[in-house]
Amino acid sequence: MLFGAHCSGGIKKALGNAIAMNADAVQLFVQSPRTWRFPDHDPKDLERFRDRRAETGLPALVHSLYLVNLAAPDDAIYQKSVDTMRSTMDTACAIDADAVVFHVGSHLGAGFEAGLKRVVPALEQVLDRTNDRTWLLMENSAGAGGTIGRSVDELAVLFDALGRHERLGICLDSCHLYVSGIDVTDLEAYDVLLREVDERIGLDRLRALHANDAKAPLGSNRDRHDNIGDGLMGEGLGVFLAHPKVQKLPAVLEVPGADGHGPNAEEIQKLRDLHARATA
């Protein structure tokens, strides 16, 4: 398993920060996570990232802006979301990232079918910009409100609606699964989930994991990540990491860290130690 972290610093610094914390993989934003404005990246910065990533061999995932909502009924938000996803994919391709990970969004009460009619044409545009190296990965949601992608079934419906595109995959988040009611600390429940993924989508499309403990209870639909071993999943998170069918994937931390500034070397080591105990 490749133990990684979401690192601050964007294109200029995230890769160096990941290396400094002894990570095997990096996830980053390619724009400020707090604003719609997409930066005009200097081609030299893109080239430097690409070259250094090639030297280190670290897999790189780009996480799209959290403001993105491809199911938004509001036309202005919808168009901003589509434009941002297109720019994010273009930049991810420019730095030779392995994938863009994104949250589908929420239909905000309009209903799943109405949301689907918005999401599919949006994702078709983004998928047109992928390449053989850089995929698009749907992330499962925590299930709050009208979010789309709260279950394997919903992800599979999207996958089928997009023609099972050859560069469309999924990323499974341990915290999101847990708070959406799937107890991935229980091996039997996790087995059922992975069998469903294999039957409906294909395990070959599972390209990344987000390894996060949960502050909120099972089935609460509250997306609150906790540091490794500090949350309600605790030692049981090892079940999520140790399953034979998910080995060799990047497992990326998105935890607050001891100081609230995100993952660090200590959290990555805790993840490695948890995996080692669970696979012993």
Short mmCIF file of C-alpha atoms in Angstrom, two decimals:
data_model
loop_
_atom_site.label_atom_id
_atom_site.label_comp_id
_atom_site.label_asym_id
_atom_site.label_seq_id
_atom_site.Cartn_x
_atom_site.Cartn_y
_atom_site.Cartn_z
CA MET A 1 0.00 0.00 0.00
CA LEU A 2 1.18 3.51 -0.81
CA PHE A 3 0.70 5.76 2.22
CA GLY A 4 0.10 9.36 1.23
CA ALA A 5 -1.39 12.62 2.38
CA HIS A 6 -3.24 15.66 1.13
CA CYS A 7 -0.57 18.33 1.32
CA SER A 8 -0.79 22.11 1.30
CA GLY A 9 1.34 24.23 -0.96
CA GLY A 10 -0.30 23.59 -4.31
CA ILE A 11 1.75 22.94 -7.42
CA LYS A 12 4.80 24.79 -6.07
CA LYS A 13 5.17 23.13 -2.66
CA ALA A 14 2.83 20.15 -2.11
CA LEU A 15 5.17 17.56 -3.59
CA GLY A 16 8.10 18.76 -1.49
CA ASN A 17 5.91 18.74 1.61
CA ALA A 18 4.88 15.14 0.89
CA ILE A 19 8.49 14.06 0.47
CA ALA A 20 9.44 15.81 3.73
CA MET A 21 6.83 13.77 5.63
CA ASN A 22 8.04 10.50 4.05
CA ALA A 23 4.85 9.98 2.04
CA ASP A 24 4.54 7.46 -0.78
CA ALA A 25 1.87 9.51 -2.59
CA VAL A 26 0.59 13.08 -2.65
CA GLN A 27 -2.80 14.71 -3.05
CA LEU A 28 -3.07 18.45 -3.68
CA PHE A 29 -5.30 21.31 -4.70
CA VAL A 30 -4.34 23.17 -7.89
CA GLN A 31 -6.22 26.29 -6.79
CA SER A 32 -7.16 27.92 -3.51
CA PRO A 33 -9.78 25.72 -1.80
CA ARG A 34 -11.63 28.85 -0.66
CA THR A 35 -12.38 30.61 -3.95
CA TRP A 36 -13.75 29.91 -7.42
CA ARG A 37 -10.95 31.88 -9.10
CA PHE A 38 -8.72 29.50 -11.00
CA PRO A 39 -5.07 30.61 -11.21
CA ASP A 40 -3.14 31.10 -14.40
CA HIS A 41 -0.33 28.66 -13.61
CA ASP A 42 3.15 29.48 -14.84
CA PRO A 43 4.17 26.77 -17.34
CA LYS A 44 7.55 26.58 -15.57
CA ASP A 45 5.82 25.60 -12.30
CA LEU A 46 3.88 22.89 -14.11
CA GLU A 47 7.10 21.59 -15.67
CA ARG A 48 8.95 21.61 -12.33
CA PHE A 49 6.18 19.59 -10.68
CA ARG A 50 6.12 17.15 -13.59
CA ASP A 51 9.89 16.67 -13.53
CA ARG A 52 10.15 16.25 -9.78
CA ARG A 53 7.22 13.84 -9.68
CA ALA A 54 8.94 11.77 -12.37
CA GLU A 55 12.18 11.77 -10.34
CA THR A 56 10.48 10.66 -7.12
CA GLY A 57 7.95 8.29 -8.68
CA LEU A 58 5.28 9.45 -6.22
CA PRO A 59 1.71 8.99 -7.45
CA ALA A 60 -0.10 12.35 -7.50
CA LEU A 61 -3.82 12.94 -7.09
CA VAL A 62 -5.49 16.31 -7.60
CA HIS A 63 -8.57 16.99 -5.48
CA SER A 64 -11.12 19.28 -7.07
CA LEU A 65 -12.51 22.34 -5.35
CA TYR A 66 -15.03 21.50 -2.59
CA LEU A 67 -17.33 24.27 -3.86
CA VAL A 68 -17.96 22.27 -7.04
CA ASN A 69 -21.54 21.01 -7.38
CA LEU A 70 -22.21 19.32 -10.71
CA ALA A 71 -25.81 18.59 -9.69
CA ALA A 72 -26.62 22.19 -8.77
CA PRO A 73 -30.06 23.37 -9.91
CA ASP A 74 -28.72 26.95 -9.95
CA ASP A 75 -27.30 27.68 -13.41
CA ALA A 76 -24.58 30.05 -12.19
CA ILE A 77 -23.18 27.57 -9.65
CA TYR A 78 -23.48 24.76 -12.19
CA GLN A 79 -21.50 26.66 -14.83
CA LYS A 80 -18.80 27.67 -12.33
CA SER A 81 -18.55 24.01 -11.29
CA VAL A 82 -18.21 22.75 -14.85
CA ASP A 83 -15.63 25.41 -15.74
CA THR A 84 -13.63 24.66 -12.59
CA MET A 85 -13.65 20.91 -13.24
CA ARG A 86 -12.49 21.44 -16.82
CA SER A 87 -9.62 23.67 -15.64
CA THR A 88 -8.73 21.25 -12.86
CA MET A 89 -8.51 18.34 -15.27
CA ASP A 90 -6.43 20.36 -17.75
CA THR A 91 -3.97 21.25 -14.97
CA ALA A 92 -3.87 17.69 -13.64
CA CYS A 93 -2.97 16.48 -17.13
CA ALA A 94 -0.31 19.21 -17.41
CA ILE A 95 1.46 17.95 -14.25
CA ASP A 96 1.08 14.26 -15.16
CA ALA A 97 -1.16 13.58 -12.17
CA ASP A 98 -2.68 10.12 -11.91
CA ALA A 99 -6.23 11.35 -11.37
CA VAL A 100 -8.60 14.11 -10.35
CA VAL A 101 -10.73 13.12 -7.34
CA PHE A 102 -14.03 14.96 -6.96
CA HIS A 103 -17.30 15.07 -5.04
CA VAL A 104 -20.25 14.85 -7.42
CA GLY A 105 -22.34 17.36 -5.48
CA SER A 106 -25.92 17.71 -4.27
CA HIS A 107 -29.23 18.01 -6.08
CA LEU A 108 -30.36 20.20 -3.14
CA GLY A 109 -33.77 18.58 -2.94
CA ALA A 110 -34.50 18.42 -6.68
CA GLY A 111 -34.16 14.62 -6.58
CA PHE A 112 -31.57 12.10 -7.77
CA GLU A 113 -32.90 11.86 -11.33
CA ALA A 114 -32.90 15.65 -11.74
CA GLY A 115 -29.37 15.76 -10.36
CA LEU A 116 -28.27 13.03 -12.75
CA LYS A 117 -29.47 15.06 -15.73
CA ARG A 118 -27.13 17.85 -14.63
CA VAL A 119 -24.16 15.69 -13.68
CA VAL A 120 -23.87 13.47 -16.77
CA PRO A 121 -23.36 16.18 -19.43
CA ALA A 122 -20.97 18.00 -17.09
CA LEU A 123 -18.82 14.91 -16.57
CA GLU A 124 -18.85 14.11 -20.27
CA GLN A 125 -17.04 17.41 -20.81
CA VAL A 126 -14.47 16.61 -18.11
CA LEU A 127 -13.90 13.04 -19.33
CA ASP A 128 -13.17 14.40 -22.80
CA ARG A 129 -10.15 16.14 -21.26
CA THR A 130 -8.67 13.06 -19.54
CA ASN A 131 -5.79 11.10 -21.03
CA ASP A 132 -4.31 7.63 -20.67
CA ARG A 133 -2.43 8.66 -17.53
CA THR A 134 -4.84 11.07 -15.86
CA TRP A 135 -8.22 9.60 -14.86
CA LEU A 136 -11.32 11.04 -13.23
CA LEU A 137 -12.30 9.45 -9.89
CA MET A 138 -15.74 9.76 -8.29
CA GLU A 139 -15.52 9.86 -4.49
CA ASN A 140 -18.29 8.40 -2.34
CA SER A 141 -20.07 11.00 -0.22
CA ALA A 142 -20.95 11.04 3.48
CA GLY A 143 -24.63 11.02 2.52
CA ALA A 144 -25.82 14.32 3.96
CA GLY A 145 -28.73 16.18 2.38
CA GLY A 146 -29.17 15.59 -1.33
CA THR A 147 -25.61 14.48 -2.06
CA ILE A 148 -25.07 12.14 -4.98
CA GLY A 149 -22.67 9.22 -4.63
CA ARG A 150 -23.60 8.15 -1.10
CA SER A 151 -23.64 4.47 -2.12
CA VAL A 152 -21.99 2.11 -4.59
CA ASP A 153 -25.38 1.89 -6.29
CA GLU A 154 -25.47 5.65 -6.96
CA LEU A 155 -21.88 5.64 -8.19
CA ALA A 156 -22.70 2.68 -10.45
CA VAL A 157 -25.72 4.46 -11.91
CA LEU A 158 -23.46 7.38 -12.82
CA PHE A 159 -20.80 5.03 -14.16
CA ASP A 160 -23.32 3.34 -16.45
CA ALA A 161 -24.87 6.67 -17.52
CA LEU A 162 -21.40 7.75 -18.65
CA GLY A 163 -20.99 4.63 -20.78
CA ARG A 164 -18.51 3.02 -18.37
CA HIS A 165 -15.92 5.44 -19.74
CA GLU A 166 -12.47 3.85 -19.91
CA ARG A 167 -10.87 6.57 -17.76
CA LEU A 168 -13.59 6.89 -15.12
CA GLY A 169 -12.93 5.31 -11.73
CA ILE A 170 -13.71 5.67 -8.05
CA CYS A 171 -12.04 6.66 -4.79
CA LEU A 172 -13.42 5.20 -1.55
CA ASP A 173 -13.24 7.29 1.63
CA SER A 174 -13.30 5.30 4.88
CA CYS A 175 -14.92 8.07 6.94
CA HIS A 176 -17.60 8.74 4.31
CA LEU A 177 -18.43 5.03 4.09
CA TYR A 178 -18.67 4.73 7.87
CA VAL A 179 -20.88 7.77 8.44
CA SER A 180 -23.11 6.79 5.50
CA GLY A 181 -23.86 3.54 7.35
CA ILE A 182 -21.34 1.07 5.90
CA ASP A 183 -19.23 -0.29 8.75
CA VAL A 184 -15.89 -0.87 7.04
CA THR A 185 -14.38 -1.74 10.44
CA ASP A 186 -16.33 -5.02 10.10
CA LEU A 187 -14.73 -7.45 7.64
CA GLU A 188 -18.02 -9.04 6.58
CA ALA A 189 -19.63 -5.67 5.80
CA TYR A 190 -16.49 -4.56 3.95
CA ASP A 191 -16.45 -7.77 1.91
CA VAL A 192 -20.05 -7.12 0.84
CA LEU A 193 -19.12 -3.57 -0.21
CA LEU A 194 -16.12 -4.66 -2.29
CA ARG A 195 -18.11 -7.43 -3.95
CA GLU A 196 -20.71 -4.83 -4.93
CA VAL A 197 -17.99 -2.55 -6.30
CA ASP A 198 -16.60 -5.45 -8.33
CA GLU A 199 -19.99 -6.52 -9.69
CA ARG A 200 -21.37 -3.06 -10.47
CA ILE A 201 -18.26 -1.10 -11.46
CA GLY A 202 -15.17 -3.35 -11.37
CA LEU A 203 -12.38 -3.41 -8.80
CA ASP A 204 -9.97 -2.37 -11.56
CA ARG A 205 -11.74 1.04 -11.43
CA LEU A 206 -10.94 1.47 -7.71
CA ARG A 207 -7.81 3.60 -8.05
CA ALA A 208 -7.40 5.30 -4.66
CA LEU A 209 -8.47 5.30 -1.02
CA HIS A 210 -8.94 8.13 1.45
CA ALA A 211 -7.91 6.81 4.85
CA ASN A 212 -9.62 8.91 7.51
CA ASP A 213 -10.95 8.13 10.98
CA ALA A 214 -14.42 9.48 11.81
CA LYS A 215 -15.47 11.91 14.54
CA ALA A 216 -19.17 11.24 13.88
CA PRO A 217 -21.01 7.94 14.55
CA LEU A 218 -21.83 5.15 12.12
CA GLY A 219 -24.73 6.18 9.89
CA SER A 220 -24.73 9.81 11.07
CA ASN A 221 -24.13 11.25 7.56
CA ARG A 222 -21.79 13.83 9.11
CA ASP A 223 -18.54 14.38 7.23
CA ARG A 224 -16.08 14.96 10.07
CA HIS A 225 -12.61 13.43 9.73
CA ASP A 226 -10.44 12.55 12.72
CA ASN A 227 -6.79 11.68 13.15
CA ILE A 228 -5.75 8.05 12.86
CA GLY A 229 -6.69 6.17 16.03
CA ASP A 230 -8.44 9.14 17.63
CA GLY A 231 -11.90 8.69 16.10
CA LEU A 232 -14.75 6.24 16.43
CA MET A 233 -13.30 3.83 13.87
CA GLY A 234 -10.11 3.48 15.89
CA GLU A 235 -8.19 0.24 15.41
CA GLY A 236 -11.02 -0.95 13.16
CA LEU A 237 -9.75 1.34 10.40
CA GLY A 238 -7.12 -1.36 9.93
CA VAL A 239 -9.81 -3.58 8.42
CA PHE A 240 -10.35 -0.97 5.70
CA LEU A 241 -6.61 -0.84 4.99
CA ALA A 242 -5.74 -4.52 5.23
CA HIS A 243 -8.20 -6.11 2.80
CA PRO A 244 -6.26 -8.07 0.14
CA LYS A 245 -8.31 -6.47 -2.66
CA VAL A 246 -7.12 -2.92 -1.91
CA GLN A 247 -3.40 -3.47 -1.52
CA LYS A 248 -0.96 -1.46 -3.69
CA LEU A 249 -3.42 1.45 -3.93
CA PRO A 250 -2.56 4.96 -2.72
CA ALA A 251 -4.18 5.47 0.70
CA VAL A 252 -4.31 9.22 1.26
CA LEU A 253 -4.80 10.95 4.61
CA GLU A 254 -7.16 13.93 4.87
CA VAL A 255 -7.01 14.36 8.63
CA PRO A 256 -6.72 17.50 10.77
CA GLY A 257 -3.31 16.58 12.22
CA ALA A 258 -2.15 17.32 15.73
CA ASP A 259 -2.12 21.10 15.16
CA GLY A 260 -5.16 21.35 12.89
CA HIS A 261 -3.00 22.11 9.86
CA GLY A 262 -3.41 18.77 8.13
CA PRO A 263 -1.54 15.47 7.89
CA ASN A 264 2.07 15.20 8.97
CA ALA A 265 4.82 12.59 9.22
CA GLU A 266 3.45 11.31 12.54
CA GLU A 267 -0.01 10.65 11.05
CA ILE A 268 1.50 8.81 8.08
CA GLN A 269 3.55 6.64 10.44
CA LYS A 270 0.40 5.90 12.48
CA LEU A 271 -1.26 4.79 9.26
CA ARG A 272 1.68 2.54 8.35
CA ASP A 273 1.72 1.03 11.84
CA LEU A 274 -2.05 0.41 11.74
CA HIS A 275 -1.72 -1.33 8.38
CA ALA A 276 1.18 -3.44 9.67
CA ARG A 277 -0.81 -4.58 12.73
CA ALA A 278 -3.86 -5.37 10.64
CA THR A 279 -1.93 -7.41 8.09
CA ALA A 280 0.32 -9.22 10.58
#
